C-alpha cells in the first residue's frame, strides 16, 4: 500500500506541474479497462439523483482495495485525477456513462415486451444481473467471458449479502478461439425464445473474424425475436477530426497502458451496411451528439460527450433466419 501512496503522490505532482502525459493508471491500481469503467460508474453513482446519468451500487466492489481506499481518504484528489483524465480524453467518461444508460433503457423496454433470455458477451464487471431486479425473473441470464475474469469477478462479489440470481449462468469462453454459439447452446440457451444480446465496450477488442463469428452465430441460429445492442467506434463529423484524432491516439495509448489494444472498427464507418451484411435490421442508432441530446439535459447540459463512440440496437432480419 505504501508504494501505491508514493505513486499517488507522484501522480498528483504530475497534475500540479502539468505533466499529465506521464500518468499511468496502473500505477494507482487501475489494472484493466473494466476497472476503469467501474470507477466511472462509482463516481457517477455518488452524484445527486437528478444529476447522475446512471447508477450502479455494485460497481464499487469491482475496484481494487487501493482505489476504494482513495475514495474514502482522498476523494477530492481522486475527483481531480478523474477531471484530468477527462481533459485528456474529452467526453469519454460521459460517453461511457451514456452507453450504460442507453443499454439499461433498452433492457428495461425489452423486459416490458417479455424478454426471456439475456446474454452478456464479454461481461467483464457488468452488474446488471444484480442491479436490474426484473432480470431475476426471466428464464436465463447468460454471462460469457474468459475464465480468469469470471473467477476474479465472483471472488470480488463473494462478500456481498445479495447473491447472484438462480437464473444466472456463467460460461467461460475465449471469443477469439472458442465457438461462441456452440458454447452458449451447450449451457441451455434456447434460440427460439425472445433474447437480447449485449456487447458493452467489447467489440473494440475483438478481431474482425471474432466479431463476424458472434454476429453470424446469432442471425443463423436465432429467431426474429432476437436483438443485439452494442457500442462501436465512430468517425467524428468533418471539421473536428483533427482534435479528436489526437484523442484517439491518446486513448489507444491509455488502453495499452493497461495491457489491452483496439482490434476492430466498423468497415467504412457504415454500421447500417455492416449489420445488414450480417443479417440485422437497425431499430435505434445514436451518435455521441444524439446521446448528449437524450441524456445530458438541464443541470448536465454543459457536460461534453465524445463523438468517438456510438450505440446501436438491432434485431435479426426475418430473411436472415
XYZ file of C-alpha atoms in Angstrom:
321
model
C 0.000 0.000 0.000
C 2.893 2.364 0.808
C 4.264 2.108 -2.747
C 0.805 2.947 -4.138
C 0.581 6.010 -1.902
C 4.002 7.053 -3.199
C 2.788 6.608 -6.788
C -0.351 8.593 -5.973
C 1.751 11.476 -4.687
C 3.808 11.343 -7.890
C 0.614 11.480 -9.961
C -0.713 14.486 -8.042
C 2.649 16.218 -8.602
C 2.385 15.453 -12.335
C -1.084 17.028 -12.321
C 0.154 20.062 -10.384
C 3.060 20.553 -12.792
C 1.022 19.899 -15.928
C 2.855 16.673 -16.806
C -0.326 14.658 -17.245
C 1.153 12.632 -20.125
C 3.292 10.812 -17.545
C 0.269 9.372 -15.710
C -0.125 5.590 -15.963
C -3.421 4.315 -14.442
C -1.789 1.021 -13.458
C 0.427 2.852 -11.003
C -2.534 3.608 -8.725
C -4.207 0.232 -9.012
C -6.410 0.577 -12.107
C -5.411 -2.686 -13.747
C -7.918 -3.051 -16.593
C -10.362 -1.069 -18.694
C -13.164 -2.929 -16.869
C -11.985 -1.490 -13.568
C -11.600 1.961 -15.110
C -15.192 1.823 -16.384
C -16.371 0.673 -12.951
C -14.668 3.713 -11.424
C -16.594 5.983 -13.811
C -19.851 4.371 -12.652
C -18.893 4.680 -8.991
C -18.128 8.389 -9.305
C -21.379 8.995 -11.201
C -23.457 6.984 -8.720
C -22.330 9.233 -5.871
C -23.915 12.283 -7.505
C -27.405 13.531 -6.654
C -30.299 11.585 -8.153
C -31.313 14.411 -10.503
C -27.720 14.857 -11.699
C -26.431 11.353 -12.340
C -26.808 9.697 -15.728
C -26.758 6.152 -14.381
C -26.449 4.409 -11.035
C -24.527 1.238 -10.243
C -24.386 0.482 -6.499
C -22.302 -2.645 -7.126
C -19.519 -1.047 -9.189
C -17.510 -0.181 -6.074
C -16.965 -3.891 -5.372
C -15.030 -4.196 -8.648
C -12.442 -1.600 -7.639
C -9.116 -2.588 -6.174
C -8.577 -2.142 -2.451
C -6.253 0.718 -3.306
C -8.850 2.669 -5.266
C -11.529 2.041 -2.636
C -9.107 3.407 -0.057
C -8.541 6.525 -2.136
C -12.292 7.014 -2.438
C -12.505 7.253 1.336
C -9.255 9.032 2.180
C -8.542 11.222 -0.869
C -11.871 11.587 -2.669
C -11.171 15.202 -3.669
C -7.832 14.260 -5.199
C -9.391 11.263 -6.941
C -12.028 13.584 -8.386
C -9.234 15.858 -9.589
C -7.495 12.872 -11.183
C -10.706 11.942 -12.999
C -11.085 15.527 -14.224
C -7.567 15.450 -15.635
C -8.233 12.125 -17.360
C -11.418 13.570 -18.860
C -9.483 16.618 -20.063
C -7.052 14.293 -21.832
C -9.910 12.346 -23.449
C -12.712 14.921 -23.821
C -16.157 13.463 -23.170
C -15.001 9.848 -22.943
C -16.304 9.271 -19.418
C -19.677 10.770 -20.307
C -19.874 8.554 -23.397
C -19.257 5.514 -21.200
C -21.993 6.607 -18.792
C -24.413 7.387 -21.636
C -23.950 3.974 -23.262
C -24.624 2.298 -19.897
C -27.814 4.338 -19.523
C -28.910 3.607 -23.093
C -28.362 -0.125 -22.665
C -30.243 -0.060 -19.338
C -33.166 1.688 -21.047
C -33.240 -0.880 -23.868
C -33.084 -3.783 -21.420
C -35.959 -2.389 -19.382
C -38.039 -1.874 -22.519
C -37.293 -5.441 -23.615
C -38.377 -6.667 -20.194
C -41.658 -4.802 -20.692
C -42.056 -6.635 -24.014
C -41.491 -10.089 -22.496
C -37.753 -10.817 -22.620
C -36.900 -14.491 -21.968
C -33.108 -14.654 -22.191
C -30.359 -12.091 -21.695
C -26.825 -12.791 -22.967
C -23.924 -10.603 -21.818
C -20.982 -11.142 -24.172
C -17.618 -10.176 -22.675
C -19.400 -9.301 -19.444
C -16.385 -8.037 -17.513
C -17.660 -6.219 -14.434
C -21.268 -5.879 -15.600
C -23.586 -5.815 -12.570
C -26.961 -5.828 -14.311
C -27.956 -9.328 -13.098
C -27.804 -7.848 -9.589
C -28.996 -4.289 -10.061
C -31.868 -4.762 -12.553
C -34.366 -6.596 -10.383
C -36.651 -7.786 -13.177
C -33.819 -9.712 -14.850
C -34.037 -12.168 -11.958
C -37.468 -13.238 -13.190
C -36.645 -14.095 -16.815
C -35.780 -17.629 -17.899
C -31.980 -17.291 -18.024
C -29.151 -14.760 -17.875
C -26.014 -15.967 -19.646
C -22.743 -14.262 -18.851
C -19.804 -15.002 -21.162
C -16.191 -14.084 -20.552
C -12.734 -15.525 -20.039
C -12.405 -17.873 -17.098
C -9.871 -15.807 -15.161
C -12.040 -12.683 -15.416
C -15.107 -14.559 -14.179
C -13.175 -16.088 -11.299
C -11.957 -12.646 -10.264
C -15.460 -11.201 -10.539
C -17.022 -13.960 -8.452
C -14.302 -13.507 -5.842
C -14.973 -9.768 -5.648
C -18.719 -10.357 -5.269
C -18.366 -13.145 -2.707
C -18.501 -10.734 0.205
C -21.781 -9.009 -0.615
C -25.046 -10.039 1.014
C -27.029 -10.199 -2.216
C -26.227 -13.298 -4.219
C -26.143 -13.819 -7.962
C -29.668 -14.832 -9.067
C -30.515 -18.504 -9.573
C -31.271 -17.980 -13.271
C -27.714 -16.769 -13.881
C -25.282 -18.967 -15.851
C -21.547 -18.276 -16.183
C -19.951 -19.506 -19.424
C -16.162 -19.424 -19.639
C -15.104 -18.673 -23.205
C -12.352 -17.105 -25.251
C -14.202 -15.369 -28.077
C -11.045 -15.417 -30.199
C -10.705 -19.203 -30.007
C -13.969 -20.874 -28.992
C -17.216 -21.360 -30.912
C -19.469 -18.675 -29.452
C -22.865 -20.125 -30.245
C -21.905 -23.732 -29.549
C -20.701 -22.713 -26.074
C -23.971 -20.895 -25.487
C -26.323 -23.688 -26.566
C -24.415 -26.292 -24.535
C -25.386 -24.329 -21.422
C -29.092 -24.280 -22.224
C -29.632 -21.288 -24.488
C -32.869 -21.690 -26.476
C -32.655 -19.971 -29.906
C -36.448 -19.928 -30.245
C -37.051 -17.632 -27.276
C -37.077 -13.835 -27.197
C -33.484 -12.920 -26.410
C -31.274 -9.871 -26.100
C -27.504 -9.934 -26.636
C -25.311 -7.218 -25.138
C -21.724 -6.280 -26.030
C -20.784 -3.251 -23.940
C -17.279 -1.947 -24.541
C -16.355 -5.249 -26.170
C -16.329 -5.021 -29.955
C -13.233 -2.786 -29.963
C -11.054 -5.590 -28.578
C -12.214 -8.439 -30.844
C -10.667 -9.402 -34.162
C -12.888 -8.927 -37.243
C -13.238 -12.719 -37.542
C -14.457 -12.995 -33.944
C -16.996 -10.214 -34.453
C -18.305 -11.999 -37.552
C -18.472 -15.287 -35.632
C -20.617 -13.737 -32.904
C -22.978 -11.862 -35.228
C -23.339 -14.731 -37.710
C -23.986 -17.176 -34.887
C -26.922 -15.069 -33.719
C -28.504 -14.497 -37.130
C -28.003 -18.073 -38.342
C -29.350 -19.750 -35.218
C -31.796 -17.364 -33.573
C -35.340 -16.345 -34.415
C -36.703 -12.953 -35.357
C -37.322 -12.103 -31.688
C -33.592 -11.863 -31.017
C -31.874 -8.467 -30.774
C -28.419 -7.106 -30.054
C -27.117 -3.885 -28.510
C -23.518 -2.721 -28.647
C -21.313 0.339 -28.840
C -18.722 0.900 -31.514
C -16.022 3.391 -32.545
C -17.330 6.070 -34.867
C -15.731 8.735 -37.022
C -16.180 12.337 -35.776
C -18.044 14.813 -38.002
C -15.962 16.647 -40.575
C -14.315 19.765 -39.218
C -13.359 18.378 -35.821
C -11.474 15.280 -36.921
C -8.034 16.761 -36.199
C -8.638 17.378 -32.489
C -10.302 14.033 -31.966
C -7.668 12.155 -33.941
C -5.265 13.195 -31.207
C -7.764 11.918 -28.631
C -7.950 8.597 -30.458
C -4.189 8.196 -30.254
C -4.222 9.095 -26.559
C -6.996 6.565 -25.919
C -5.010 3.873 -27.715
C -2.013 4.668 -25.530
C -4.198 4.667 -22.414
C -5.599 1.235 -23.323
C -2.108 -0.106 -23.977
C -1.029 1.086 -20.529
C -3.392 -1.490 -19.001
C -2.249 -4.219 -21.379
C -5.037 -4.134 -23.966
C -5.400 -2.974 -27.573
C -8.004 -1.977 -30.140
C -8.533 -4.507 -32.928
C -11.815 -3.606 -34.637
C -13.560 -0.752 -36.419
C -16.759 -0.811 -38.475
C -15.730 -1.201 -42.149
C -16.191 2.105 -43.933
C -17.729 3.554 -40.759
C -21.101 2.342 -42.124
C -22.850 0.453 -39.327
C -26.068 0.192 -41.361
C -24.392 -1.740 -44.157
C -22.257 -3.693 -41.709
C -25.254 -5.006 -39.772
C -27.274 -5.610 -42.915
C -24.437 -7.759 -44.245
C -24.632 -9.809 -41.047
C -28.410 -10.245 -41.136
C -29.601 -7.498 -38.781
C -32.011 -4.578 -39.130
C -31.315 -1.463 -37.069
C -34.001 -0.229 -34.657
C -32.074 2.572 -32.971
C -28.696 4.170 -33.639
C -27.376 7.056 -31.573
C -24.224 9.073 -32.182
C -22.364 10.919 -29.446
C -24.324 14.113 -30.129
C -27.614 12.198 -30.024
C -26.675 10.570 -26.721
C -25.907 14.016 -25.347
C -29.258 15.369 -26.546
C -31.125 12.469 -24.982
C -29.435 12.229 -21.593
C -27.438 15.375 -20.857
C -30.099 17.987 -20.296
C -30.788 20.574 -17.607
C -28.033 20.577 -15.000
C -25.951 18.263 -17.212
C -26.283 20.226 -20.446
C -22.705 21.541 -20.268
C -21.116 18.099 -19.992
C -19.144 17.054 -23.084
C -19.918 13.761 -24.815
C -17.307 12.313 -27.138
C -18.209 11.848 -30.829
C -15.905 8.808 -30.949
C -18.492 6.336 -29.635
C -21.948 5.409 -30.940
C -24.528 2.846 -29.824
C -26.931 0.671 -31.762
C -29.899 -1.644 -31.234
C -30.744 -4.109 -33.993
C -32.902 -7.211 -34.454
C -32.423 -10.314 -36.562
C -33.839 -9.734 -40.043
C -36.513 -12.411 -40.694
C -34.941 -13.393 -44.023
C -31.635 -13.999 -42.224
C -33.019 -16.861 -40.137
